[in-house]
């Protein structure tokens, strides 16, 4: 088998169809079909099931997936090493970290702020659930996320700490309440993200600290929309401080002081073992993020 066959196989699994895989790879559909037939003939068993709702891997195909990814990773690593290019690091991050903090860190990293160990970096921005799936599947080398949710058995490092804050627009009725009590909070309406989003999980966890049955005014699909709706006075929000620091500084949002406080928030780096030449640059990048943590950056 060769790498073209493995790339065709992975593209079909990831896109769910031969036509979509051909578009992704820039091949003719017939070429992808030929590559798949050759691969199945080579391994001696069917690897894909073509169904009315798409193409899915067989049990044998599922067993092939991690090996195919490792072989393609090794092929890319070999070509970079032989040609003298820098290692590749595939990084994943939550939207708020990618929007507000990570670009500055990666720019500093690219300019040598972490020392001589450098790498080319790609960034995937998605939900925490998807970040962890791609890390475990070997499609990402490291992720930056919040510590909420299931534990991770691989290497981790604390990048920094922050805290969840209660914010509203300056014109919101809650902004004029002093002192602010839990009863006041329980009577207000909250803006939240969709179930499954890390920020919805934070709301649910903090909501348990604030009391049962917090009122939800609107559910939105993104952090950016949540911030804008809150700025426009549609409700209150519970979010990490670093994710709303710009709005706090501009006066578009105000932070309400709860005497009871909310639990601190840990920002973590999680990565895979045995990533070859990328291991040293990754260690250097993680150390740099610890010096330039999201909370420290937000307060700078």
XYZ file of N, CA and C in Angstrom, residues 133-245:
339
model
N -11.431 14.497 21.267
C -11.551 13.386 20.316
C -10.371 13.388 19.342
N -10.042 14.546 18.808
C -8.964 14.618 17.825
C -7.601 14.388 18.460
N -7.437 14.783 19.720
C -6.189 14.485 20.422
C -6.041 12.983 20.626
N -7.102 12.332 21.076
C -7.043 10.889 21.319
C -6.897 10.100 20.028
N -7.453 10.623 18.925
C -7.332 9.953 17.626
C -5.973 10.189 16.973
N -5.178 11.089 17.531
C -3.876 11.387 16.945
C -3.924 12.415 15.839
N -5.041 13.122 15.695
C -5.150 14.146 14.650
C -4.650 15.497 15.131
N -4.505 15.652 16.453
C -3.887 16.824 17.049
C -2.760 16.364 17.960
N -1.730 17.197 18.071
C -0.606 16.876 18.949
C -0.797 17.426 20.353
N -1.492 18.567 20.458
C -1.712 19.196 21.759
C -2.947 20.073 21.675
N -3.593 20.277 22.830
C -4.764 21.155 22.882
C -4.644 22.058 24.101
N -5.246 23.232 23.985
C -5.374 24.153 25.105
C -6.859 24.272 25.424
N -7.213 23.924 26.658
C -8.625 23.856 27.012
C -8.805 24.188 28.484
N -10.040 24.196 28.914
C -10.358 24.378 30.322
C -10.458 23.013 30.985
N -10.280 22.991 32.299
C -10.174 21.693 32.972
C -11.501 21.043 33.284
N -12.619 21.649 32.892
C -13.919 21.038 33.139
C -14.075 19.789 32.276
N -14.813 18.814 32.761
C -15.086 17.631 31.963
C -14.225 16.452 32.362
N -14.267 15.368 31.563
C -13.532 14.148 31.896
C -12.032 14.381 31.997
N -11.395 13.611 32.875
C -9.944 13.698 33.041
C -9.237 13.119 31.822
N -7.964 13.520 31.643
C -7.146 13.041 30.536
C -5.971 12.281 31.114
N -5.703 11.084 30.580
C -4.652 10.234 31.130
C -3.262 10.583 30.624
N -3.168 11.373 29.557
C -1.872 11.706 28.984
C -1.212 12.880 29.681
N -0.097 13.367 29.118
C 0.637 14.491 29.725
C -0.210 15.757 29.751
N -0.140 16.481 30.856
C -0.854 17.746 31.004
C 0.022 18.737 31.743
N -0.294 20.006 31.569
C 0.366 21.058 32.330
C -0.623 22.193 32.529
N -0.600 22.785 33.706
C -1.436 23.946 33.971
C -0.785 25.162 33.321
N -1.516 25.810 32.424
C -1.022 27.000 31.743
C -1.271 28.232 32.610
N -2.391 28.262 33.271
C -2.715 29.398 34.117
C -4.057 29.192 34.776
N -4.431 30.135 35.611
C -5.733 30.096 36.261
C -6.476 31.392 35.986
N -7.772 31.306 36.009
C -8.616 32.469 35.814
C -9.818 32.262 36.725
N -10.805 33.111 36.623
C -12.037 32.886 37.377
C -13.232 33.213 36.511
N -14.307 32.524 36.794
C -15.566 32.809 36.121
C -16.148 34.085 36.727
N -16.619 34.991 35.870
C -17.179 36.252 36.356
C -18.604 36.413 35.847
N -19.385 37.130 36.620
C -20.756 37.467 36.252
C -20.741 38.845 35.611
N -21.177 38.949 34.345
C -21.109 40.213 33.619
C -22.469 40.565 33.035
N -22.693 41.881 32.921
C -23.881 42.402 32.256
C -23.485 43.678 31.528
N -24.387 44.195 30.720
C -24.226 45.531 30.160
C -24.389 46.559 31.281
N -23.752 47.732 31.168
C -23.900 48.761 32.208
C -25.356 49.177 32.434
N -26.178 49.056 31.384
C -27.574 49.467 31.491
C -28.475 48.399 32.093
N -27.955 47.217 32.319
C -28.777 46.126 32.849
C -29.181 46.440 34.286
N -30.413 46.126 34.681
C -30.855 46.427 36.052
C -29.950 45.863 37.135
N -29.361 44.713 36.894
C -28.521 44.085 37.910
C -27.256 44.898 38.174
N -26.813 45.667 37.159
C -25.587 46.445 37.312
C -25.727 47.539 38.357
N -26.956 47.959 38.661
C -27.167 49.020 39.641
C -27.527 48.521 41.018
N -27.461 47.223 41.244
C -27.842 46.661 42.542
C -26.611 46.537 43.431
N -26.629 47.204 44.565
C -25.526 47.149 45.528
C -26.110 47.112 46.950
N -25.716 46.158 47.775
C -24.870 45.016 47.433
C -25.659 43.968 46.663
N -24.979 43.172 45.887
C -25.624 42.154 45.064
C -25.775 40.869 45.871
N -26.967 40.326 45.892
C -27.219 39.093 46.645
C -27.529 37.948 45.685
N -27.472 36.744 46.212
C -27.806 35.576 45.399
C -29.263 35.608 44.954
N -30.126 36.160 45.784
C -31.532 36.265 45.382
C -31.683 37.165 44.157
N -30.883 38.252 44.095
C -30.917 39.135 42.922
C -30.494 38.360 41.676
N -29.437 37.562 41.819
C -28.917 36.794 40.684
C -29.943 35.777 40.215
N -30.602 35.141 41.134
C -31.560 34.094 40.782
C -32.785 34.647 40.073
N -33.026 35.939 40.239
C -34.193 36.536 39.579
C -33.875 37.048 38.168
N -32.599 37.109 37.806
C -32.239 37.648 36.494
C -32.244 36.557 35.435
N -32.195 36.966 34.164
C -32.164 36.018 33.042
C -30.757 35.960 32.472
N -30.339 34.751 32.071
C -28.975 34.529 31.612
C -28.929 34.182 30.124
N -27.849 34.630 29.478
C -27.531 34.210 28.124
C -26.587 33.015 28.231
N -26.836 31.963 27.474
C -25.986 30.772 27.544
C -25.712 30.244 26.137
N -24.690 29.413 26.035
C -24.412 28.717 24.780
C -25.126 27.374 24.775
N -24.995 26.664 23.666
C -25.705 25.398 23.482
C -25.186 24.322 24.430
N -26.036 23.353 24.718
C -25.613 22.180 25.490
C -24.497 21.463 24.730
N -23.446 21.087 25.453
C -22.284 20.463 24.838
C -21.123 21.416 24.703
N -21.394 22.717 24.741
C -20.333 23.722 24.666
C -19.702 23.874 26.050
N -18.394 24.123 26.090
C -17.697 24.253 27.365
C -18.265 25.397 28.196
N -18.726 26.476 27.523
C -19.242 27.624 28.275
C -20.627 27.328 28.852
N -21.381 26.441 28.210
C -22.632 25.976 28.814
C -22.322 25.108 30.026
N -21.279 24.323 29.933
C -20.886 23.483 31.057
C -20.467 24.352 32.237
N -19.726 25.428 31.966
C -19.343 26.349 33.031
C -20.574 26.976 33.680
N -21.532 27.369 32.853
C -22.768 27.949 33.385
C -23.472 26.954 34.291
N -23.570 25.700 33.834
C -24.262 24.686 34.636
C -23.540 24.449 35.962
N -22.191 24.391 35.916
C -21.433 24.140 37.134
C -21.523 25.318 38.097
N -21.358 26.533 37.572
C -21.443 27.724 38.429
C -22.875 27.940 38.903
N -23.829 27.579 38.040
C -25.225 27.720 38.424
C -25.565 26.888 39.637
N -24.920 25.731 39.759
C -25.164 24.908 40.951
C -24.674 25.616 42.211
N -23.593 26.403 42.085
C -23.090 27.160 43.227
C -24.018 28.324 43.576
N -24.636 28.913 42.543
C -25.480 30.082 42.766
C -26.898 29.706 43.190
N -27.299 28.502 42.900
C -28.638 28.081 43.291
C -29.351 27.396 42.150
N -30.415 26.679 42.456
C -31.119 25.905 41.433
C -31.923 26.795 40.493
N -32.139 26.291 39.304
C -33.103 26.854 38.349
C -32.820 28.307 37.978
N -31.572 28.613 37.590
C -31.305 29.942 37.038
C -32.086 30.084 35.732
N -32.580 31.287 35.489
C -33.426 31.516 34.320
C -32.573 31.722 33.072
N -32.925 31.038 31.984
C -32.231 31.180 30.713
C -33.093 32.012 29.776
N -32.523 33.126 29.298
C -33.259 34.013 28.400
C -33.090 33.608 26.946
N -31.875 33.187 26.585
C -31.613 32.852 25.188
C -30.430 31.906 25.100
N -30.495 30.989 24.161
C -29.397 30.057 23.886
C -28.803 30.418 22.539
N -27.477 30.579 22.487
C -26.810 30.943 21.242
C -25.727 29.929 20.920
N -25.293 29.908 19.676
C -24.368 28.873 19.231
C -22.903 29.216 19.353
N -22.561 30.461 19.726
C -21.141 30.818 19.757
C -20.848 31.785 20.885
N -19.585 31.796 21.307
C -19.144 32.719 22.349
C -19.263 34.159 21.877
N -18.906 34.441 20.624
C -18.987 35.811 20.113
C -20.417 36.336 20.162
N -21.374 35.512 19.755
C -22.772 35.933 19.806
C -23.217 36.148 21.249
N -22.774 35.276 22.145
C -23.121 35.416 23.558
C -22.613 36.743 24.113
N -21.386 37.101 23.782
C -20.831 38.373 24.260
C -21.611 39.559 23.716
N -21.922 39.524 22.409
C -22.621 40.660 21.804
C -24.025 40.821 22.375
N -24.710 39.709 22.580
C -26.051 39.777 23.155
C -26.007 40.330 24.577
N -24.990 39.943 25.322
C -24.857 40.455 26.691
C -24.520 41.942 26.672
N -23.627 42.354 25.772
C -23.301 43.776 25.615
C -24.554 44.583 25.288
N -25.446 44.007 24.507
C -26.668 44.704 24.111
C -27.773 44.654 25.164
N -27.447 44.142 26.347
C -28.385 44.202 27.456
C -29.444 43.131 27.482
N -29.219 42.034 26.735
C -30.256 41.003 26.664
C -30.294 40.107 27.900
N -29.253 40.143 28.722
C -29.228 39.306 29.909
C -27.848 39.316 30.536
N -27.670 38.507 31.577
C -26.371 38.350 32.234
C -25.667 37.124 31.665
N -24.364 37.005 31.943
C -23.601 35.846 31.474
C -22.534 35.488 32.491
N -22.224 34.209 32.571
C -21.126 33.695 33.384
C -20.043 33.197 32.435
N -18.865 33.865 32.464
C -17.813 33.545 31.507
C -16.439 33.692 32.156
N -15.397 33.030 31.601
C -14.043 33.278 32.096
C -13.666 34.753 31.907
N -12.962 35.311 32.885
C -12.634 36.733 32.811
C -11.835 37.071 31.554
N -10.869 36.223 31.185
C -10.037 36.563 30.031
C -10.849 36.689 28.751
N -11.997 35.978 28.675
C -12.781 35.987 27.445
C -13.598 37.265 27.269
N -13.733 38.059 28.344
C -14.489 39.319 28.246
C -13.647 40.504 28.693
N -12.323 40.322 28.776
C -11.467 41.395 29.268
C -11.563 42.653 28.404
